[in-house]
Short mmCIF file of C-alpha atoms in Angstrom, two decimals:
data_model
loop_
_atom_site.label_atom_id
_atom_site.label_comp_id
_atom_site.label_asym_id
_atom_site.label_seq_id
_atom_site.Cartn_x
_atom_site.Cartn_y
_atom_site.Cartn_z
CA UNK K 13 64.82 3.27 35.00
CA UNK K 14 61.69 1.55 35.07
CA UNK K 15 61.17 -1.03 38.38
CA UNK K 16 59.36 -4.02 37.67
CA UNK K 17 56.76 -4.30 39.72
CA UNK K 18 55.03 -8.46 39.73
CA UNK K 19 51.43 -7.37 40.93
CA UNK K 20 50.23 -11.01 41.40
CA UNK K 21 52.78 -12.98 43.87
CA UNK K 22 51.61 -15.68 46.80
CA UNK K 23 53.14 -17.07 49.70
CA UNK K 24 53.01 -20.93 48.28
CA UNK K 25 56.13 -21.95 50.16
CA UNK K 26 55.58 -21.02 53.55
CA UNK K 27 57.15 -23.07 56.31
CA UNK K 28 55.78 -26.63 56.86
CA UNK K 29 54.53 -25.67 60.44
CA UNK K 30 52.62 -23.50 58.96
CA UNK K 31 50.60 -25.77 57.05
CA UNK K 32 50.94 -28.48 59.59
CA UNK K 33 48.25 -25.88 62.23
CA UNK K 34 46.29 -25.40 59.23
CA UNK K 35 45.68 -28.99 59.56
CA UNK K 36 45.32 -29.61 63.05
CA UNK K 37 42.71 -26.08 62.89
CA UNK K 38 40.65 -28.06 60.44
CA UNK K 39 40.56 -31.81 62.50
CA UNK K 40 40.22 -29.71 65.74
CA UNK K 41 37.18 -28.17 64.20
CA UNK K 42 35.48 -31.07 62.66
CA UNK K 43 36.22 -32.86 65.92
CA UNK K 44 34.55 -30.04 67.95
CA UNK K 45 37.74 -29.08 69.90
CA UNK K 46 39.97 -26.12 70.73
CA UNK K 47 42.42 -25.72 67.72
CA UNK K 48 46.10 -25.74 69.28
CA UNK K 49 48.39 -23.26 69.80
CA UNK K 50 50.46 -21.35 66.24
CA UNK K 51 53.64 -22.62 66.13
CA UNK K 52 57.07 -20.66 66.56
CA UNK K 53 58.07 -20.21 63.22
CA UNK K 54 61.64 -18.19 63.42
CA UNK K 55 62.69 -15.41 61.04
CA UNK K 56 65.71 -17.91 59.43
CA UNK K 57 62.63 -20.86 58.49
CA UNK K 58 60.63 -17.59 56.75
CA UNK K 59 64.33 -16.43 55.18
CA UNK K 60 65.22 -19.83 53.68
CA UNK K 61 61.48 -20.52 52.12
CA UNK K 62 61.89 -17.23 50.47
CA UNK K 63 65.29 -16.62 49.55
CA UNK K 64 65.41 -20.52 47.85
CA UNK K 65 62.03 -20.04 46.04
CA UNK K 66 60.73 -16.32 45.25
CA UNK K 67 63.53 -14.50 45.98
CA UNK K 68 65.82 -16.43 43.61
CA UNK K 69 63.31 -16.23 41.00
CA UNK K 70 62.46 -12.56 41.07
CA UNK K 71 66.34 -11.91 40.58
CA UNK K 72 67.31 -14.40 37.85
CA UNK K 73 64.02 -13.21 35.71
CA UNK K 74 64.75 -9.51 36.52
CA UNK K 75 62.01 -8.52 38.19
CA UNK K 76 62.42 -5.73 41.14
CA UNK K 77 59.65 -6.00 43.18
CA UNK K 78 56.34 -8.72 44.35
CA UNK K 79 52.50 -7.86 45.47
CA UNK K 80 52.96 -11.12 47.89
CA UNK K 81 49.54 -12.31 49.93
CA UNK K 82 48.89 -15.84 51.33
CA UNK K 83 48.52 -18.78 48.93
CA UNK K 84 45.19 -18.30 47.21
CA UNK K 85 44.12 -22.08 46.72
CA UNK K 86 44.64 -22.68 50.94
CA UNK K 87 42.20 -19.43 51.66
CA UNK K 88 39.42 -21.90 51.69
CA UNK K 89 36.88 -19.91 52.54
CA UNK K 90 34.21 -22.58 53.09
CA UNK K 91 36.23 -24.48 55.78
CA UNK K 92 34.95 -24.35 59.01
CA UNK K 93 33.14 -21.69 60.38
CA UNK K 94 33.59 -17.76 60.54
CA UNK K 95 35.79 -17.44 63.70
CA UNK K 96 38.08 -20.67 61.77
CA UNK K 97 38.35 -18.72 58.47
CA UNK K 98 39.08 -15.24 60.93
CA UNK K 99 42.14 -17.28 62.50
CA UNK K 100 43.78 -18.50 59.65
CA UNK K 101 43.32 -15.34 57.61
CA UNK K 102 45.01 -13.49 60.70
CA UNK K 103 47.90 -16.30 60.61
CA UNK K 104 48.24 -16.52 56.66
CA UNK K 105 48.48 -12.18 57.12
CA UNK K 106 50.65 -11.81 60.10
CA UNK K 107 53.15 -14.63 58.05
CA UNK K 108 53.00 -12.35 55.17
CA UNK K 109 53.72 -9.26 57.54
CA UNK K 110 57.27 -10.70 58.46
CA UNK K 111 58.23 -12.01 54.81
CA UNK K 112 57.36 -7.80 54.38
CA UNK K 113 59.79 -6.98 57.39
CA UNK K 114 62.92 -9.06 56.73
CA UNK K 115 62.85 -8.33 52.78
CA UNK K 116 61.36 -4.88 52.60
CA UNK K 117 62.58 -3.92 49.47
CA UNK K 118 61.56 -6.76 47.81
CA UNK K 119 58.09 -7.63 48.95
CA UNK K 120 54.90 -5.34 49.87
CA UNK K 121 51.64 -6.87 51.93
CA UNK K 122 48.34 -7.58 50.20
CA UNK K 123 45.65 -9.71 52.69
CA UNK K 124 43.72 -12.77 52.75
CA UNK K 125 40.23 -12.12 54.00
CA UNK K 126 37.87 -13.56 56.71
CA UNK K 127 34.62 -14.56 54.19
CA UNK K 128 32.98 -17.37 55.54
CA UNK K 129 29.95 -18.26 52.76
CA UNK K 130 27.53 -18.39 55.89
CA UNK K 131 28.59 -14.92 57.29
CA UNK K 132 28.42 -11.12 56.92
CA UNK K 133 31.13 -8.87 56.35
CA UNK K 134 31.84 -7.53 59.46
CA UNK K 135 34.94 -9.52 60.40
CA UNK K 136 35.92 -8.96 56.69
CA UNK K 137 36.22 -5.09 57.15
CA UNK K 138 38.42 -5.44 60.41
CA UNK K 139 40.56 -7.80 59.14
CA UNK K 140 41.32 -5.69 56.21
CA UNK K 141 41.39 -2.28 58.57
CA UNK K 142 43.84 -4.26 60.59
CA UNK K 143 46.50 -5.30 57.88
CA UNK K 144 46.41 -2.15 55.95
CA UNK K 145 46.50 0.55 59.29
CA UNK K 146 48.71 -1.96 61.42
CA UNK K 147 50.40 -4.06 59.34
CA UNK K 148 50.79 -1.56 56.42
CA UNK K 149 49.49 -4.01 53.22
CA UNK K 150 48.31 -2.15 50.55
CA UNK K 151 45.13 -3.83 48.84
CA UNK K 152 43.56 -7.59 50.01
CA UNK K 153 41.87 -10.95 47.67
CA UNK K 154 38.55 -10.56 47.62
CA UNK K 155 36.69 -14.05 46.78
CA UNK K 156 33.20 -13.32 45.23
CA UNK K 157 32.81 -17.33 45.56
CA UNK K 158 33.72 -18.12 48.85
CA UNK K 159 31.39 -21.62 49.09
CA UNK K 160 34.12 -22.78 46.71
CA UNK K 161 33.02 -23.56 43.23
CA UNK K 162 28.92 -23.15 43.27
CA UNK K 163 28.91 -19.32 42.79
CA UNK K 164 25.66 -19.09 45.26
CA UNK K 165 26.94 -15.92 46.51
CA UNK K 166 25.10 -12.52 45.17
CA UNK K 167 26.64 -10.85 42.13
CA UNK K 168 29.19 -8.36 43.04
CA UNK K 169 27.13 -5.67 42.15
CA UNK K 170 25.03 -6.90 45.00
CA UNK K 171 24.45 -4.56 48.34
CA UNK K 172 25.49 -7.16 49.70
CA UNK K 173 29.44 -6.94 49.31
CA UNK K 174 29.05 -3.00 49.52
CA UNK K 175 30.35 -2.74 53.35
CA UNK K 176 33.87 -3.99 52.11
CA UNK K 177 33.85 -1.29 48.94
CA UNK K 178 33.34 1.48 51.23
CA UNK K 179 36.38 0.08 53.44
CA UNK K 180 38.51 -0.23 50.35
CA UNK K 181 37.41 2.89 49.05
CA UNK K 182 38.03 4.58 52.44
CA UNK K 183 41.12 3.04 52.60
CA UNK K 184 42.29 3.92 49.06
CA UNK K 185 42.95 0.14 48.60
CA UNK K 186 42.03 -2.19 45.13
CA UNK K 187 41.41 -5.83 45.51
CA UNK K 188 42.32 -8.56 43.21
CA UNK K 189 39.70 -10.39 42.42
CA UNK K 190 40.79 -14.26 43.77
CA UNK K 191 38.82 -17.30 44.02
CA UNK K 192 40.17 -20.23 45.88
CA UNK K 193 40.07 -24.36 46.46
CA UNK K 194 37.50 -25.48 44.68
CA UNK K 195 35.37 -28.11 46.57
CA UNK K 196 33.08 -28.98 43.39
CA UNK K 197 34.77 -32.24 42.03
CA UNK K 198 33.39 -31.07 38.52
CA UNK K 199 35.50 -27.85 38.51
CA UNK K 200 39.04 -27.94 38.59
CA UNK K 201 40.75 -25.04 40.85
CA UNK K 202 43.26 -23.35 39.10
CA UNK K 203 41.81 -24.88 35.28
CA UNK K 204 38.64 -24.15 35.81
CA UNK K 205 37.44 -22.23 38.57
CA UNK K 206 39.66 -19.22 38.69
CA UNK K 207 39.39 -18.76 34.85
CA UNK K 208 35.33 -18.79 35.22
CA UNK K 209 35.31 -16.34 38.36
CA UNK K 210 37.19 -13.96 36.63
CA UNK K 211 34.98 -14.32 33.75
CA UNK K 212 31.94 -14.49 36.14
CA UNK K 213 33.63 -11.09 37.93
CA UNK K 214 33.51 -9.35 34.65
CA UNK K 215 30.29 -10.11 33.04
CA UNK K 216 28.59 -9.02 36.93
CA UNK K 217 30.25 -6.27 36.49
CA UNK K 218 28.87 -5.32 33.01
CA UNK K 219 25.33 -6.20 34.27
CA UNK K 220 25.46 -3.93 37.35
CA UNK K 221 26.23 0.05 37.58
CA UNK K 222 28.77 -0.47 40.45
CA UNK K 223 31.13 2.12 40.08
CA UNK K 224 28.60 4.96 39.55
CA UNK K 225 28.06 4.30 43.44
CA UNK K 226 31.71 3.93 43.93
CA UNK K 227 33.87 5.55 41.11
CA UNK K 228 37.03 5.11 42.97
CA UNK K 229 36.58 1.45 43.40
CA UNK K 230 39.45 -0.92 41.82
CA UNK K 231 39.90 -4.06 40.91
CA UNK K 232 42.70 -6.12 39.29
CA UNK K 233 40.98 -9.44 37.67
CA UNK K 234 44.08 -12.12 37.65
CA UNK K 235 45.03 -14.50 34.84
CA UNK K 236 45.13 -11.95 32.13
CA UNK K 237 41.13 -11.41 32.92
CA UNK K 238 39.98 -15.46 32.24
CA UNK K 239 38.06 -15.50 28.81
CA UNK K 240 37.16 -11.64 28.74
CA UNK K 241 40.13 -10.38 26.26
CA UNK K 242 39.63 -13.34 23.98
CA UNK K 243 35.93 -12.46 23.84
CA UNK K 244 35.95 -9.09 23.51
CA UNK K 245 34.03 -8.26 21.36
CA UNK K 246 31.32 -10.82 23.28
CA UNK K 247 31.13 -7.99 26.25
CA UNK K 248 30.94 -5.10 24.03
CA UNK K 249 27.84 -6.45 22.11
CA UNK K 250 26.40 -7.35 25.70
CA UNK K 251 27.13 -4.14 26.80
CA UNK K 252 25.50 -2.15 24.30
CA UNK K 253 22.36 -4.97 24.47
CA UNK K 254 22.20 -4.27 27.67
CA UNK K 255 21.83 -0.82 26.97
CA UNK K 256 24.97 -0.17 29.22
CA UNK K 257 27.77 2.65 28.67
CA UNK K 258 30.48 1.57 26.45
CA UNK K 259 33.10 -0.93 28.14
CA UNK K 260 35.95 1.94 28.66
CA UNK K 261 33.44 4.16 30.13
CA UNK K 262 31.25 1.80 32.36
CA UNK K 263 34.78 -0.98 33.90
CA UNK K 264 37.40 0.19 32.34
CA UNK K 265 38.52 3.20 34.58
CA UNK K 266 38.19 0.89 37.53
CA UNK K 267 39.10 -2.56 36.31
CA UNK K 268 42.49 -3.83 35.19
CA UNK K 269 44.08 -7.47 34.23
CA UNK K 270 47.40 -8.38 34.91
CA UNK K 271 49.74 -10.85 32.73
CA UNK K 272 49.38 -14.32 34.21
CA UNK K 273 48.81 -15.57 30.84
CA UNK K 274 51.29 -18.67 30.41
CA UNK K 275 52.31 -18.15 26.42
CA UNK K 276 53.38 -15.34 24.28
CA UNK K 277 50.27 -15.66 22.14
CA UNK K 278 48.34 -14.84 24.67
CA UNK K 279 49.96 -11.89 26.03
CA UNK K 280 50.14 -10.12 22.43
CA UNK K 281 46.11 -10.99 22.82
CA UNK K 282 45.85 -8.98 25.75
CA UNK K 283 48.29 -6.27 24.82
CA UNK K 284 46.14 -5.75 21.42
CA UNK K 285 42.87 -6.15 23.05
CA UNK K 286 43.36 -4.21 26.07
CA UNK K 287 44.52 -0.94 26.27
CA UNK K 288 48.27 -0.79 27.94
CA UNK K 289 46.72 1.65 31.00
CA UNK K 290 44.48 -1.46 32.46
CA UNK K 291 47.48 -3.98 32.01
CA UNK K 292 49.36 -5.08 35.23
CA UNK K 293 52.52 -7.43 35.25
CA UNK K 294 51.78 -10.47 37.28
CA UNK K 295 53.12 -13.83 36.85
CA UNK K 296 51.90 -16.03 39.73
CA UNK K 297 55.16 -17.36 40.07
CA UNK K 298 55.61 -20.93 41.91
CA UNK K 299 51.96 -21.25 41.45
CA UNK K 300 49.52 -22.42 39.68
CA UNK K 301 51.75 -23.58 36.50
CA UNK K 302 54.97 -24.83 37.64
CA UNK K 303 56.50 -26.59 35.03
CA UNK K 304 59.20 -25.34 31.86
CA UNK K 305 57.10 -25.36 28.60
CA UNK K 306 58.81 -27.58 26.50
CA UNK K 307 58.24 -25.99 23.10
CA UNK K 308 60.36 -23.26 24.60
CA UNK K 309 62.60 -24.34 27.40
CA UNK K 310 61.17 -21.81 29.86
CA UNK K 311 59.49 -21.80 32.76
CA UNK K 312 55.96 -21.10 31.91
CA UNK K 313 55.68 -18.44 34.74
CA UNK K 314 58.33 -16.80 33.53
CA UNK K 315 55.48 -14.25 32.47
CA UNK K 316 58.86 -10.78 32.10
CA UNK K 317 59.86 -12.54 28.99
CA UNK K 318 56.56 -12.15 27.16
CA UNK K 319 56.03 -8.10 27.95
CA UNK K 320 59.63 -7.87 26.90
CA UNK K 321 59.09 -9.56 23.36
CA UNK K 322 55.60 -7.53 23.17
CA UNK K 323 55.79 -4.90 20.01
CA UNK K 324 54.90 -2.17 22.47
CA UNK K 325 56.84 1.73 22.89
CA UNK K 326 58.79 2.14 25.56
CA UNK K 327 56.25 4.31 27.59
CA UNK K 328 53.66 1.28 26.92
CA UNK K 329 56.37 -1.34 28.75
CA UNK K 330 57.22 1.13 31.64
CA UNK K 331 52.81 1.18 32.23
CA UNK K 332 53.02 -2.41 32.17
CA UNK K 333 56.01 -2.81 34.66
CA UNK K 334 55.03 0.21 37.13
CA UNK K 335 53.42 2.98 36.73
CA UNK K 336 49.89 1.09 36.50
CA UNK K 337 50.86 -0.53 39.75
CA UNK K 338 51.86 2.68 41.37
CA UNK K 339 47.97 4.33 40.26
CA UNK K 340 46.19 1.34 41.28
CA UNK K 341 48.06 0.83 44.44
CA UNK K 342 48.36 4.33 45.79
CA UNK K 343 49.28 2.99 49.17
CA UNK K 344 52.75 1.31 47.45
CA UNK K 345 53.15 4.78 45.28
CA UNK K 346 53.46 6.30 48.77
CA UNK K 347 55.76 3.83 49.65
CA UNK K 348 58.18 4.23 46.61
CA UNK K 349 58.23 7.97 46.94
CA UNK K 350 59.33 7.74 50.52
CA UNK K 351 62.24 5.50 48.91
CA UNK K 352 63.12 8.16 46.80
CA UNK K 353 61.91 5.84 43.61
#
């Protein structure tokens, strides 16, 4: 039997005291004052906000099991300063640590990172050698925009970023590529601004040689890759103008999409553009699009519905579902096994 394994799943309901310190971090900052104390949050306020929202929904669309990290649009990166952006990331993770520990069948950890624009990445690697030794998450976000919508950061081919890779790699941990708020009033977040990083993502790298340096390197690029699978043939010619390898030589070993791709057209796109091995269910689900499409009467995340109506074998579906997952997250492979699944 296969599992179904959601690889793209965030924390977007977390209890209101939660949000309410994120607050009072941010004023305390601008205000140049000591941020106060977390708040007690009890195991029965983390039950209800899961078992009423993501919980419900991963039953009643059939799904088995959710890649859950902290809301990606509150990461905000460019708020505050380093040691602000360490805190929360160490809150959002240690509130997706319990949701792990009271519903451990259902949910496995995947971290927000520390990436303050105006910083190195040396609080970056401990945060993410913290959740995945301690706290036992198996892959983090990595923003490769973290000013928040003005994509002054280096490419991601850059030296720059290439303490975290050797971390990850270490670690045997991918990262999803995940942008967050956007604080440029011309670019919408979740519109605009995710859909261009993961273009952005993919086009760096094409341009770069990154995973000559670091061939076991992964990374999932969310939303069903932006614009890359629609333009596919776009990358291909720029590849070979480039003079670069072929695109399933040079990304395609280390670079997979996943299914947050909010209509059935789109997801036979994908599924005939892409081959099934660098596909990853996702759906996002009480995210970004919220609402029930009208021209079908579902809810637009409901993203199982459109692999199950995909003209795909049976071995192509079970891919989709869980065994990519289980290659590209080793660290949750190991963690099936020692179910016995």
């Amino acid at each position: 039997m296969t599992l179904v394994i959601d690889c793209h799943g965030h924390y977007t309901t977390v209890p209101e005291a939660h949000n309410k310190w994120r607050e009072a971090q941010k004023s305390a900052f601008k205000a140049g004052q000591a941020t106060p104390p977390y708040p007690a949050i009890s195991d029965d306020e983390i039950r209800e906000s899961i078992e009423k929202n993501q919980l419900r929904l991963i039953r009643e669309r059939g799904a088995d099991m959710t890649i859950f990290s902290p809301r990606a649009s509150t990461m905000e990166h460019h708020v505050g300063d380093q040691a602000t952006s360490e805190a929360w990331s160490r809150a959002c993770n240690d509130l997706i640590a319990r949701v792990v520990g009271l519903f451990p069948e259902t949910f496995v950890g995947v971290c927000q990172l520390p990436q303050n624009p105006n910083s190195d990445l040396t609080a970056t690697v401990k945060e993410l050698r913290r959740c995945v030794e301690q706290l036992g998450f198996i892959g983090c976000n990595l923003n490769p925009d973290p000013g928040g919508g003005h994509f002054a950061h280096p490419p991601l081919t850059d030296p720059y970023w290439f303490p975290i890779y050797e971390t990850m790699v270490e670690l045997d941990v991918p990262a999803m590529i995940h942008v967050s708020g956007s604080c440029n009033p011309g670019m919408h977040a979740t519109g605009a601004f995710y859909i261009a990083a993961d273009t952005i993502a993919f086009m760096q790298l094409i341009e770069g040689d990154l995973f000559a340096r670091f061939p076991k390197l992964r990374f999932i690029i969310p939303h069903g890759g932006g614009a890359v699978p629609y333009h596919w043939g776009r990358y291909r010619g720029l590849a070979d103008m480039l003079k670069k390898p072929e695109l399933g030589t040079h990304l395609m070993n280390n670079v997979f999409f996943d299914t947050c791709v909010y209509h059935q057209p789109g997801v036979d796109l994908l599924a005939r553009v892409i081959e099934t091995k660098n596909i990853l269910f996702g759906s996002e689900m009480v995210g970004a699009v919220r609402g029930i499409d009208p021209t079908t009467g579902h809810y637009f995340d409901d993203t199982k519905r459109y692999i199950d109506a995909l003209p795909i074998t049976p071995e192509q579906r079970h891919a989709i579902f869980e065994g990519n997952a289980r290659r590209v997250f080793p660290r949750l492979d190991a963690k099936l096994r020692a179910r016995g699944l």
